[in-house]
Coordinates of C-alpha atoms in Angstrom, one line a residue:
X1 CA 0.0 0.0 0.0
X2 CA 3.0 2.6 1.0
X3 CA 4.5 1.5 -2.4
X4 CA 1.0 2.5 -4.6
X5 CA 0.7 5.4 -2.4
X6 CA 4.0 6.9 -3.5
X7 CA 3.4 5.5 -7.2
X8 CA 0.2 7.8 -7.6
X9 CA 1.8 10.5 -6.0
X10 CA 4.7 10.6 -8.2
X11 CA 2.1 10.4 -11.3
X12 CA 0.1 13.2 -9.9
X13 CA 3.2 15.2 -9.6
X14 CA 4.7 14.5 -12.9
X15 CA 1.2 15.5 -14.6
X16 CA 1.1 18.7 -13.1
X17 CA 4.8 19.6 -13.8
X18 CA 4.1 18.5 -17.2
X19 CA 1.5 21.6 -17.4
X20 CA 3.9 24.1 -16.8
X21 CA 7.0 22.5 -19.0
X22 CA 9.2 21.6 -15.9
X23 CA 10.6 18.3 -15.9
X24 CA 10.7 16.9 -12.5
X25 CA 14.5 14.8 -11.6
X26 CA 13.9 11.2 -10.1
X27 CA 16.1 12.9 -6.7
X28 CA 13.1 15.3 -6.7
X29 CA 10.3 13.1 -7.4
X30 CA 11.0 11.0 -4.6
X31 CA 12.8 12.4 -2.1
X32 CA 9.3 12.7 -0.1
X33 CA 8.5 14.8 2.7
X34 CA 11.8 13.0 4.3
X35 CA 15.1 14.1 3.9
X36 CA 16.9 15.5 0.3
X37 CA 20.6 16.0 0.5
X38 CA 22.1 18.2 -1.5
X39 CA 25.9 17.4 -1.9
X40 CA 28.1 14.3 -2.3
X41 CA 29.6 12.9 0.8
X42 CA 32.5 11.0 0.8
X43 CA 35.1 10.3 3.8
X44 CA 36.1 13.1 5.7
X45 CA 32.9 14.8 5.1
X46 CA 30.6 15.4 8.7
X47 CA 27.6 16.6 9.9
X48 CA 23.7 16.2 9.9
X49 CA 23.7 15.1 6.3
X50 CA 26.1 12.2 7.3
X51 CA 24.1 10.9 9.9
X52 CA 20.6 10.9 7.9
X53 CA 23.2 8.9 5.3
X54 CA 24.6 6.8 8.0
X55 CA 20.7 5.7 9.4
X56 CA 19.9 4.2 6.1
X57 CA 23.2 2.6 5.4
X58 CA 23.6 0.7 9.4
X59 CA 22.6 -2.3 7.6
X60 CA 25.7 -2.8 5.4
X61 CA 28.6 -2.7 8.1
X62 CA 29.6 -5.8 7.3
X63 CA 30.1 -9.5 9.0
X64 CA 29.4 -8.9 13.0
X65 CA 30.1 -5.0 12.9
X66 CA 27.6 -2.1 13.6
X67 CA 28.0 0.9 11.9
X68 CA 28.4 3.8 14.5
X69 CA 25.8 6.7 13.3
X70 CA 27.6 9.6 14.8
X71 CA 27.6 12.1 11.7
X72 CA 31.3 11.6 10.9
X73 CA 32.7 9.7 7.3
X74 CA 35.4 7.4 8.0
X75 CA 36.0 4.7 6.5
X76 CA 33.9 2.4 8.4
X77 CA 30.8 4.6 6.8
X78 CA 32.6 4.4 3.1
X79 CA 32.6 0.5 3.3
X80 CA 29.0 0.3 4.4
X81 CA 28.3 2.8 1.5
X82 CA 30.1 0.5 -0.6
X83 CA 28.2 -2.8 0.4
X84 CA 24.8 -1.0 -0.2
X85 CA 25.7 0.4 -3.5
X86 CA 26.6 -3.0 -4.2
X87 CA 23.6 -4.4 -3.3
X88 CA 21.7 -2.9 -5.5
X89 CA 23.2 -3.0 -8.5
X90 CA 25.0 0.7 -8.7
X91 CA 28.4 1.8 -9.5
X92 CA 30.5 1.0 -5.7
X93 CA 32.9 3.2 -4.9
X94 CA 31.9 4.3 -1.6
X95 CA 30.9 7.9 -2.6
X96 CA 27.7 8.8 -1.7
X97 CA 26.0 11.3 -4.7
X98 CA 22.8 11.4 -6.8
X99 CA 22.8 8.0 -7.9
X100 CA 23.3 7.0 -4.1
X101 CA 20.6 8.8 -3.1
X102 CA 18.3 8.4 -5.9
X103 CA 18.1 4.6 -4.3
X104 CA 17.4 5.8 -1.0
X105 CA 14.5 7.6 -2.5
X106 CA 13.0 4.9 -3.6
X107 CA 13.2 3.1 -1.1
X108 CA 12.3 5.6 1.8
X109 CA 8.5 6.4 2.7
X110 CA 7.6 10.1 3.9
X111 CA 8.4 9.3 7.4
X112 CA 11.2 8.5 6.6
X113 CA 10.6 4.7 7.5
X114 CA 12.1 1.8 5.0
X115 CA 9.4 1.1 2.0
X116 CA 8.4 -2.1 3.6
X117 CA 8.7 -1.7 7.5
X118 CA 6.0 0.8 9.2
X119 CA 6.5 2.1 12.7
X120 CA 3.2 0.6 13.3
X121 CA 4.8 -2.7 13.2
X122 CA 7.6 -1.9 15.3
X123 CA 5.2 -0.7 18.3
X124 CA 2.6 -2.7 18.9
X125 CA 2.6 -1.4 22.9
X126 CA 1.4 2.1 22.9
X127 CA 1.0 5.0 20.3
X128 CA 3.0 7.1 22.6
X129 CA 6.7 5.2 22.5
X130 CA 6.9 5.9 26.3
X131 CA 7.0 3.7 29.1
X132 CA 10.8 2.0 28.0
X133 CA 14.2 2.2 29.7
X134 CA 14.9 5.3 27.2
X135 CA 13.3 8.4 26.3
X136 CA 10.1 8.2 23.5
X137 CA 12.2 10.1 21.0
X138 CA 14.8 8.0 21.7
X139 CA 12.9 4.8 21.2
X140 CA 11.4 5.5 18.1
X141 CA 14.7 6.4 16.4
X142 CA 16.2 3.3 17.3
X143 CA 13.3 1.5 15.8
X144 CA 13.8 3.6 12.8
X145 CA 17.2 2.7 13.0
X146 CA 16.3 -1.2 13.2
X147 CA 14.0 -0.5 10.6
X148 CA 16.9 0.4 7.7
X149 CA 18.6 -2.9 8.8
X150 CA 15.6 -4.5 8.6
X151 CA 15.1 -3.0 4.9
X152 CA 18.5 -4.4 4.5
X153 CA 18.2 -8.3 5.8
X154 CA 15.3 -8.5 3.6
X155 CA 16.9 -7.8 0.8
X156 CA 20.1 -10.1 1.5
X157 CA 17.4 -12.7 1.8
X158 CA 15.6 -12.4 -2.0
X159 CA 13.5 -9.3 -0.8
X160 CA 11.4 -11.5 1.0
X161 CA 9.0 -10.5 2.9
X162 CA 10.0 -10.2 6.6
X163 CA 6.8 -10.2 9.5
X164 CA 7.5 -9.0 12.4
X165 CA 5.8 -10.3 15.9
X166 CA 7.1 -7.8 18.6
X167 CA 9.5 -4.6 18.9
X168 CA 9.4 -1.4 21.1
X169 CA 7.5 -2.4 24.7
X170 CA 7.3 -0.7 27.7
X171 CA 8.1 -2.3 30.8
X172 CA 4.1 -3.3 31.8
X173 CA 4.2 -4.6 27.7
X174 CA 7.7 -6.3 28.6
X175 CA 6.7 -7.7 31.4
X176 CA 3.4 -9.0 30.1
X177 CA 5.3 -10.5 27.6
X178 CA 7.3 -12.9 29.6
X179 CA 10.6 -10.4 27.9
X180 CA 14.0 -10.7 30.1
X181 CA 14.8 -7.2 32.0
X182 CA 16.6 -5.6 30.9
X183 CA 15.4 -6.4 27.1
X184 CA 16.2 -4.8 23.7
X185 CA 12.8 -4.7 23.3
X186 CA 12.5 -1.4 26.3
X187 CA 15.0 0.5 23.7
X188 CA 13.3 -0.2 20.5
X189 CA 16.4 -1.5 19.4
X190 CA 14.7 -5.7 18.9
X191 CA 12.5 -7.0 16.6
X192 CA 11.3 -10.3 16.8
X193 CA 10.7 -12.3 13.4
X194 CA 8.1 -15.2 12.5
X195 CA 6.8 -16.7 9.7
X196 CA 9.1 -17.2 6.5
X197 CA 12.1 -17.0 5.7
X198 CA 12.9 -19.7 7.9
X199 CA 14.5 -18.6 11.5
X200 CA 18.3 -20.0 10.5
X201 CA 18.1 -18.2 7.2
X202 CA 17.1 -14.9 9.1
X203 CA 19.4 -15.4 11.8
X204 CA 22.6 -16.5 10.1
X205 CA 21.8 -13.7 7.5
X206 CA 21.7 -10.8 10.0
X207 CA 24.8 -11.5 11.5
X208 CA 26.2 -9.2 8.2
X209 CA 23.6 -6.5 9.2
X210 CA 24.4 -4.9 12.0
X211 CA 22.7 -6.8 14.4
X212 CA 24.8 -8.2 17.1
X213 CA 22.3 -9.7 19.7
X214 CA 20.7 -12.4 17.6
X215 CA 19.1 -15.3 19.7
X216 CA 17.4 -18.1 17.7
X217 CA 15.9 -21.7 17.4
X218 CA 18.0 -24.0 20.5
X219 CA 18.2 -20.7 22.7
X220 CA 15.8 -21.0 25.6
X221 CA 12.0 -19.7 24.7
X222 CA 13.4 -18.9 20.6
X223 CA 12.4 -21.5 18.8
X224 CA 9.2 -20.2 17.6
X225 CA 10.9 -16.7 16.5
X226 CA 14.3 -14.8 15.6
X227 CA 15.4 -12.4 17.9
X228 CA 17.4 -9.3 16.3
X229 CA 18.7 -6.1 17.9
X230 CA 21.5 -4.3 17.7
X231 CA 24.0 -3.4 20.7
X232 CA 28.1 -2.8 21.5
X233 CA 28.6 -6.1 22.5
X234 CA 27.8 -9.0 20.7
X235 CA 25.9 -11.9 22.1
X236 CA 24.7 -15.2 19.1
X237 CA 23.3 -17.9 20.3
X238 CA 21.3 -20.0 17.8
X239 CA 22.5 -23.5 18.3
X240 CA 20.3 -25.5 16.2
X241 CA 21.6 -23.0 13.1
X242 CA 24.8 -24.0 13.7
X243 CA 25.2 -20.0 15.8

């Protein structure tokens, strides 16, 4: 629905620019209400720009890493830029420029969220975000945050779609939920995962995606989901995937 949304928008748009003789860019056409940037960044490059960039790349820091989204290009943030332009198809060199973000256009909603992930299904606790061990705001841009990695994992896995059971709760939600104290799931950092692909496929797949607390099938209470979040240390315990 998010994807015809945008599709009729962008005809709508292109009709009335075709009125007045102005042809409308693809950047343009579907940059959204979001976020535009408006020059190439490449390492040594900082600032605002860098961490709207860095957000929608966290899911391309490679085998067991996690991209650190704190505005500044190093090389860390060239690699992932790299991997992604990889991913789909584009020239790789690490630079991000129009091309770059032409693909993050398309695949970025109005709010910003991931074309196939809504923050709906990241917080099925309260409207409000509130309640966790951090701040609202704080919650729902890490679930924003899990979201792009999220966008990411499904695509390593044949753009498949992924369904999501729980993410952001509050502590009464947590609690209700049997979750450990202490949880992921109080940051908005954890999704849980059921249905298809199968739980070793996401599991061992999202160890390149920049989740490093992944608990799956032969970990006490997993075997009916895949547990992903991301965190500094890492902690992988799947044992019947061979994790």
């Amino acid at each position: 629905m998010k994807r015809l949304l945008r599709a009729l928008l962008a005809f709508v748009m292109l009709g009335s620019l075709a009125v007045v003789g102005t042809v409308a860019t693809a950047t343009t056409a579907q940059a959204d209400g979001c976020y535009t940037w408006n020059r190439t960044l490449k390492q040594g490059h900082s600032g605002a720009d860098v961490t709207q960039l860095q957000i929608r790349v966290a899911g391309y820091p490679g085998y067991g890493a996690e991209l650190a989204i704190d505005g500044k290009f190093g090389p860390a943030t060239a690699a992932a830029v790299k991997r992604f332009q990889q991913a789909y198809g584009l020239s790789a060199d690490g630079v991000a420029g129009n091309q770059t973000y032409s693909k993050i256009y398309a695949l970025q909603d109005n709010d910003c969220t991931p074309a196939h992930f809504t923050y709906a299904e990241m917080n099925r606790c309260n409207s409000t975000w509130s309640g966790g061990s951090v701040s609202a705001a704080t919650a729902k841009q890490n679930a924003l945050r899990a979201m792009w990695k999220l966008e990411a994992l499904r695509h390593a896995l044949g753009d498949r779609p992924l369904v999501t059971s729980s993410g952001f709760r509050s502590t009464a939600c947590n609690n209700a939920a049997g979750g450990a104290a202490g949880s992921n799931h109080l940051t908005g950092r954890a999704i849980d995962l059921v249905g298809t692909p199968t739980f070793c496929q996401i599991v061992k797949q999202a160890r390149y995606h920049g989740f490093n607390h992944i608990l799956g099938p032969g970990f006490p209470g997993h075997n009916d989901h895949a547990h992903i979040s991301g965190q500094a240390t890492r902690r992988w315990s799947a044992p019947n995937c061979g994790i």
